[in-house]
Amino acid sequence: AQSVAQPEDQVNVAEGNPLTVKCTYSVSGNPYLFWYVQYPNRGLQFLLKYITGDNLVKGSYGFEAEFNKSQTSFHLKKPSALVSDSALYFCAVRAGKSTFGDGTTLTVKP
Amino acid sequence: SAVISQKPSRDICQRGTSLTIQCQVDSQVTMMFWYRQQPGQSLTLIATANQGSEATYESGFVIDKFPISRPNLTFSTLTVSNLSPEDSSIYLCSVETGVVYEQYFGPGTRLTVT
């Protein structure tokens, strides 16, 4: 069975500081990993994915994520946070079907 | 990418009635999914809807309660039957495009059962 863990319910950062939203996964075989973002009162939006290749993947809105096979992690990062990045972030793993983490609420304060 | 619309955006229904949610996609897609999400919480997959075949339901979800139609490659409906307050939730339609496993989501339907 596949699973995703987002160990932090909430992440708070100051605008301009780097941010990290953590995700670890468990899956048999090669993982397909994704990050999605959900802004208030809106549907989920695809941010980025790791399928194969370079461990550092870049996505929308300046976000990137680093795949670490030995640590089974896929942390979402951004060098300089914006207030507009405040949202709910979901990590997901795909093996047959998608399994989503419980989500991490990111709050960026001015 | 894909643009997905859902109708209605929200509804308040009485216990024992049913609500049908429509999902329209701007392009032909093979895989369509229906999820349930409590506000601020994770997504729970209800079923996968494939055109021309019966939907595949996840554990805990049954066709009598959540009948799904998929008449073509751009449209699907989810009906939530015999409503109870426990069915109050946000229902999301999602599609998978030809790009490897990327999913796109509709804006959701917020259902409140009184």
mmCIF file of C-alpha atoms in Angstrom:
data_model
loop_
_atom_site.group_PDB
_atom_site.id
_atom_site.type_symbol
_atom_site.label_atom_id
_atom_site.label_comp_id
_atom_site.label_asym_id
_atom_site.label_seq_id
_atom_site.Cartn_x
_atom_site.Cartn_y
_atom_site.Cartn_z
ATOM 1 C CA ALA A 1 0.000 0.000 0.000
ATOM 2 C CA GLN A 2 1.152 3.517 -0.714
ATOM 3 C CA SER A 3 1.098 6.407 1.736
ATOM 4 C CA VAL A 4 2.097 10.018 2.076
ATOM 5 C CA ALA A 5 2.951 11.892 5.251
ATOM 6 C CA GLN A 6 3.056 15.626 5.705
ATOM 7 C CA PRO A 7 4.406 15.932 9.229
ATOM 8 C CA GLU A 8 3.526 19.594 9.690
ATOM 9 C CA ASP A 9 -0.066 20.772 9.810
ATOM 10 C CA GLN A 10 1.068 24.377 9.701
ATOM 11 C CA VAL A 11 4.154 26.221 8.464
ATOM 12 C CA ASN A 12 4.674 29.906 9.185
ATOM 13 C CA VAL A 13 7.323 31.999 7.465
ATOM 14 C CA ALA A 14 8.040 35.658 7.010
ATOM 15 C CA GLU A 15 7.781 37.177 3.561
ATOM 16 C CA GLY A 16 11.120 37.069 1.771
ATOM 17 C CA ASN A 17 12.392 34.106 3.767
ATOM 18 C CA PRO A 18 12.882 30.649 2.273
ATOM 19 C CA LEU A 19 10.152 28.107 2.875
ATOM 20 C CA THR A 20 10.059 24.335 3.063
ATOM 21 C CA VAL A 21 6.978 22.122 3.230
ATOM 22 C CA LYS A 22 7.874 18.551 4.076
ATOM 23 C CA CYS A 23 6.604 15.328 2.542
ATOM 24 C CA THR A 24 7.651 11.724 2.947
ATOM 25 C CA TYR A 25 6.203 8.787 1.093
ATOM 26 C CA SER A 26 5.986 5.032 1.021
ATOM 27 C CA VAL A 27 5.355 3.139 -2.210
ATOM 28 C CA SER A 28 6.430 -0.059 -3.913
ATOM 29 C CA GLY A 29 8.496 0.546 -6.985
ATOM 30 C CA ASN A 30 9.418 3.867 -8.520
ATOM 31 C CA PRO A 31 7.417 6.752 -7.126
ATOM 32 C CA TYR A 32 5.518 9.330 -9.082
ATOM 33 C CA LEU A 33 5.312 12.334 -6.770
ATOM 34 C CA PHE A 34 3.290 15.525 -6.977
ATOM 35 C CA TRP A 35 2.587 18.772 -5.189
ATOM 36 C CA TYR A 36 -0.726 20.557 -5.419
ATOM 37 C CA VAL A 37 -1.845 23.870 -3.935
ATOM 38 C CA GLN A 38 -5.313 24.901 -2.856
ATOM 39 C CA TYR A 39 -6.054 28.556 -2.403
ATOM 40 C CA PRO A 40 -9.014 29.550 -0.195
ATOM 41 C CA ASN A 41 -12.371 28.660 -1.758
ATOM 42 C CA ARG A 42 -10.713 27.291 -4.883
ATOM 43 C CA GLY A 43 -9.937 23.889 -6.321
ATOM 44 C CA LEU A 44 -6.554 22.243 -6.255
ATOM 45 C CA GLN A 45 -3.910 23.337 -8.720
ATOM 46 C CA PHE A 46 -1.031 21.235 -9.979
ATOM 47 C CA LEU A 47 2.350 22.695 -8.931
ATOM 48 C CA LEU A 48 5.016 20.221 -9.956
ATOM 49 C CA LYS A 49 5.879 16.553 -10.281
ATOM 50 C CA TYR A 50 8.737 14.103 -10.123
ATOM 51 C CA ILE A 51 8.615 11.165 -12.510
ATOM 52 C CA THR A 52 12.249 10.423 -13.259
ATOM 53 C CA GLY A 53 15.522 12.202 -13.926
ATOM 54 C CA ASP A 54 16.885 15.224 -12.097
ATOM 55 C CA ASN A 55 16.149 15.101 -8.381
ATOM 56 C CA LEU A 56 15.384 18.823 -8.290
ATOM 57 C CA VAL A 57 12.209 19.667 -10.137
ATOM 58 C CA LYS A 58 10.895 23.139 -10.805
ATOM 59 C CA GLY A 59 7.265 24.084 -10.983
ATOM 60 C CA SER A 60 4.818 26.934 -11.058
ATOM 61 C CA TYR A 61 5.093 30.198 -9.105
ATOM 62 C CA GLY A 62 8.807 29.726 -8.364
ATOM 63 C CA PHE A 63 8.348 26.530 -6.381
ATOM 64 C CA GLU A 64 10.714 23.597 -6.583
ATOM 65 C CA ALA A 65 10.925 20.223 -4.907
ATOM 66 C CA GLU A 66 13.770 17.889 -4.154
ATOM 67 C CA PHE A 67 13.366 14.147 -4.511
ATOM 68 C CA ASN A 68 15.480 12.151 -2.084
ATOM 69 C CA LYS A 69 15.210 8.428 -2.648
ATOM 70 C CA SER A 70 17.230 7.355 0.374
ATOM 71 C CA GLN A 71 15.102 9.451 2.706
ATOM 72 C CA THR A 72 11.889 8.788 0.738
ATOM 73 C CA SER A 73 11.169 12.500 0.813
ATOM 74 C CA PHE A 74 9.886 15.077 -1.624
ATOM 75 C CA HIS A 75 10.049 18.428 0.136
ATOM 76 C CA LEU A 76 8.586 21.534 -1.470
ATOM 77 C CA LYS A 77 10.750 24.642 -1.393
ATOM 78 C CA LYS A 78 10.826 28.250 -2.441
ATOM 79 C CA PRO A 79 13.805 30.591 -1.988
ATOM 80 C CA SER A 80 11.758 33.686 -1.135
ATOM 81 C CA ALA A 81 8.185 33.403 0.148
ATOM 82 C CA LEU A 82 5.390 35.749 -0.836
ATOM 83 C CA VAL A 83 2.262 36.579 1.140
ATOM 84 C CA SER A 84 0.299 35.291 -1.857
ATOM 85 C CA ASP A 85 1.853 31.837 -1.335
ATOM 86 C CA SER A 86 -0.344 31.399 1.735
ATOM 87 C CA ALA A 87 -2.481 28.353 0.965
ATOM 88 C CA LEU A 88 -3.019 24.676 1.681
ATOM 89 C CA TYR A 89 -0.428 22.395 0.100
ATOM 90 C CA PHE A 90 -0.871 18.718 -0.663
ATOM 91 C CA CYS A 91 1.758 16.156 -1.503
ATOM 92 C CA ALA A 92 0.599 13.118 -3.488
ATOM 93 C CA VAL A 93 2.054 9.836 -4.661
ATOM 94 C CA ARG A 94 0.757 7.952 -7.662
ATOM 95 C CA ALA A 95 0.919 4.182 -7.975
ATOM 96 C CA GLY A 96 -2.179 2.976 -9.712
ATOM 97 C CA LYS A 97 -4.178 5.758 -8.122
ATOM 98 C CA SER A 98 -3.214 8.957 -6.357
ATOM 99 C CA THR A 99 -2.901 9.116 -2.587
ATOM 100 C CA PHE A 100 -2.852 12.562 -1.025
ATOM 101 C CA GLY A 101 -1.283 13.691 2.214
ATOM 102 C CA ASP A 102 -3.297 15.447 4.886
ATOM 103 C CA GLY A 103 -2.114 18.845 3.740
ATOM 104 C CA THR A 104 0.040 21.607 5.212
ATOM 105 C CA THR A 105 -1.256 25.123 5.690
ATOM 106 C CA LEU A 106 1.393 27.638 4.732
ATOM 107 C CA THR A 107 1.065 31.128 6.154
ATOM 108 C CA VAL A 108 3.412 33.819 4.933
ATOM 109 C CA LYS A 109 3.371 36.949 7.062
ATOM 110 C CA PRO A 110 4.353 40.376 5.766
ATOM 111 C CA SER B 1 -3.766 21.435 -18.777
ATOM 112 C CA ALA B 2 -7.554 21.191 -18.599
ATOM 113 C CA VAL B 3 -10.276 23.591 -17.556
ATOM 114 C CA ILE B 4 -12.989 21.980 -15.488
ATOM 115 C CA SER B 5 -16.325 23.398 -14.455
ATOM 116 C CA GLN B 6 -18.708 21.997 -11.893
ATOM 117 C CA LYS B 7 -22.370 22.665 -11.262
ATOM 118 C CA PRO B 8 -23.716 23.569 -8.831
ATOM 119 C CA SER B 9 -20.989 25.398 -6.942
ATOM 120 C CA ARG B 10 -22.897 24.912 -3.725
ATOM 121 C CA ASP B 11 -26.235 23.631 -2.540
ATOM 122 C CA ILE B 12 -28.213 23.095 0.617
ATOM 123 C CA CYS B 13 -30.304 19.944 0.529
ATOM 124 C CA GLN B 14 -32.703 18.270 2.867
ATOM 125 C CA ARG B 15 -32.094 14.906 4.430
ATOM 126 C CA GLY B 16 -33.298 12.031 2.272
ATOM 127 C CA THR B 17 -33.093 13.861 -1.045
ATOM 128 C CA SER B 18 -30.406 13.557 -3.728
ATOM 129 C CA LEU B 19 -28.015 15.938 -5.414
ATOM 130 C CA THR B 20 -26.490 15.488 -8.845
ATOM 131 C CA ILE B 21 -23.207 17.239 -9.544
ATOM 132 C CA GLN B 22 -22.095 17.884 -13.096
ATOM 133 C CA CYS B 23 -18.506 18.024 -14.261
ATOM 134 C CA GLN B 24 -17.584 19.429 -17.672
ATOM 135 C CA VAL B 25 -14.064 19.407 -19.129
ATOM 136 C CA ASP B 26 -12.855 21.556 -22.004
ATOM 137 C CA SER B 27 -11.015 18.670 -23.667
ATOM 138 C CA GLN B 28 -11.400 14.936 -24.067
ATOM 139 C CA VAL B 29 -9.907 12.971 -21.204
ATOM 140 C CA THR B 30 -9.813 9.294 -20.427
ATOM 141 C CA MET B 31 -9.602 9.334 -16.651
ATOM 142 C CA MET B 32 -12.034 11.248 -14.484
ATOM 143 C CA PHE B 33 -12.185 11.048 -10.709
ATOM 144 C CA TRP B 34 -14.575 12.097 -7.995
ATOM 145 C CA TYR B 35 -13.233 13.104 -4.586
ATOM 146 C CA ARG B 36 -14.702 14.215 -1.299
ATOM 147 C CA GLN B 37 -12.978 16.778 0.861
ATOM 148 C CA GLN B 38 -13.873 18.209 4.222
ATOM 149 C CA PRO B 39 -12.820 21.887 4.296
ATOM 150 C CA GLY B 40 -9.132 22.164 5.042
ATOM 151 C CA GLN B 41 -8.621 18.419 5.036
ATOM 152 C CA SER B 42 -7.294 15.810 2.666
ATOM 153 C CA LEU B 43 -9.011 14.339 -0.356
ATOM 154 C CA THR B 44 -10.767 10.993 -0.323
ATOM 155 C CA LEU B 45 -11.236 9.254 -3.654
ATOM 156 C CA ILE B 46 -14.824 8.143 -4.189
ATOM 157 C CA ALA B 47 -14.540 6.550 -7.612
ATOM 158 C CA THR B 48 -12.855 6.563 -10.979
ATOM 159 C CA ALA B 49 -15.164 7.163 -13.928
ATOM 160 C CA ASN B 50 -14.152 5.751 -17.295
ATOM 161 C CA GLN B 51 -16.133 6.403 -20.435
ATOM 162 C CA GLY B 52 -18.044 3.407 -21.663
ATOM 163 C CA SER B 53 -17.707 1.335 -18.528
ATOM 164 C CA GLU B 54 -18.970 1.295 -14.981
ATOM 165 C CA ALA B 55 -17.212 3.434 -12.442
ATOM 166 C CA THR B 56 -14.703 1.843 -10.098
ATOM 167 C CA TYR B 57 -15.516 2.597 -6.472
ATOM 168 C CA GLU B 58 -13.124 2.817 -3.561
ATOM 169 C CA SER B 59 -13.609 0.957 -0.346
ATOM 170 C CA GLY B 60 -16.432 2.480 1.658
ATOM 171 C CA PHE B 61 -18.252 3.931 -1.350
ATOM 172 C CA VAL B 62 -21.028 2.084 -3.179
ATOM 173 C CA ILE B 63 -22.856 2.633 -6.427
ATOM 174 C CA ASP B 64 -26.291 2.822 -4.817
ATOM 175 C CA LYS B 65 -25.204 5.793 -2.728
ATOM 176 C CA PHE B 66 -22.927 7.477 -5.303
ATOM 177 C CA PRO B 67 -24.107 6.594 -8.819
ATOM 178 C CA ILE B 68 -21.854 8.003 -11.524
ATOM 179 C CA SER B 69 -22.457 8.538 -15.198
ATOM 180 C CA ARG B 70 -19.790 9.079 -17.854
ATOM 181 C CA PRO B 71 -21.591 9.424 -21.195
ATOM 182 C CA ASN B 72 -18.623 10.857 -23.121
ATOM 183 C CA LEU B 73 -15.007 11.950 -22.790
ATOM 184 C CA THR B 74 -15.783 15.475 -21.555
ATOM 185 C CA PHE B 75 -18.628 15.027 -19.074
ATOM 186 C CA SER B 76 -19.528 13.144 -15.916
ATOM 187 C CA THR B 77 -22.084 13.349 -13.144
ATOM 188 C CA LEU B 78 -21.968 12.221 -9.541
ATOM 189 C CA THR B 79 -25.195 11.764 -7.630
ATOM 190 C CA VAL B 80 -25.188 11.672 -3.863
ATOM 191 C CA SER B 81 -28.331 9.792 -2.890
ATOM 192 C CA ASN B 82 -30.429 9.571 0.244
ATOM 193 C CA LEU B 83 -28.599 12.473 1.793
ATOM 194 C CA SER B 84 -27.695 12.629 5.454
ATOM 195 C CA PRO B 85 -25.817 15.338 7.358
ATOM 196 C CA GLU B 86 -22.695 13.161 7.157
ATOM 197 C CA ASP B 87 -22.668 13.761 3.401
ATOM 198 C CA SER B 88 -22.023 17.461 3.955
ATOM 199 C CA SER B 89 -18.692 18.030 2.263
ATOM 200 C CA ILE B 90 -16.958 19.449 -0.792
ATOM 201 C CA TYR B 91 -17.110 17.220 -3.847
ATOM 202 C CA LEU B 92 -14.355 17.601 -6.413
ATOM 203 C CA CYS B 93 -14.163 16.417 -9.971
ATOM 204 C CA SER B 94 -10.695 15.723 -11.324
ATOM 205 C CA VAL B 95 -9.222 14.639 -14.646
ATOM 206 C CA GLU B 96 -5.948 13.229 -15.719
ATOM 207 C CA THR B 97 -4.450 14.642 -18.886
ATOM 208 C CA GLY B 98 -2.176 12.906 -21.322
ATOM 209 C CA VAL B 99 0.859 14.360 -19.527
ATOM 210 C CA VAL B 100 2.065 11.760 -17.086
ATOM 211 C CA TYR B 101 -0.458 11.504 -14.297
ATOM 212 C CA GLU B 102 -0.978 15.233 -13.828
ATOM 213 C CA GLN B 103 -4.388 15.829 -12.322
ATOM 214 C CA TYR B 104 -6.537 18.893 -12.728
ATOM 215 C CA PHE B 105 -9.419 19.725 -10.442
ATOM 216 C CA GLY B 106 -12.716 21.462 -10.720
ATOM 217 C CA PRO B 107 -13.617 24.252 -8.288
ATOM 218 C CA GLY B 108 -15.703 21.907 -6.193
ATOM 219 C CA THR B 109 -19.314 21.641 -5.078
ATOM 220 C CA ARG B 110 -20.012 22.494 -1.468
ATOM 221 C CA LEU B 111 -22.913 20.401 -0.202
ATOM 222 C CA THR B 112 -24.693 21.087 3.056
ATOM 223 C CA VAL B 113 -27.352 18.645 4.218
ATOM 224 C CA THR B 114 -29.894 19.849 6.744
#
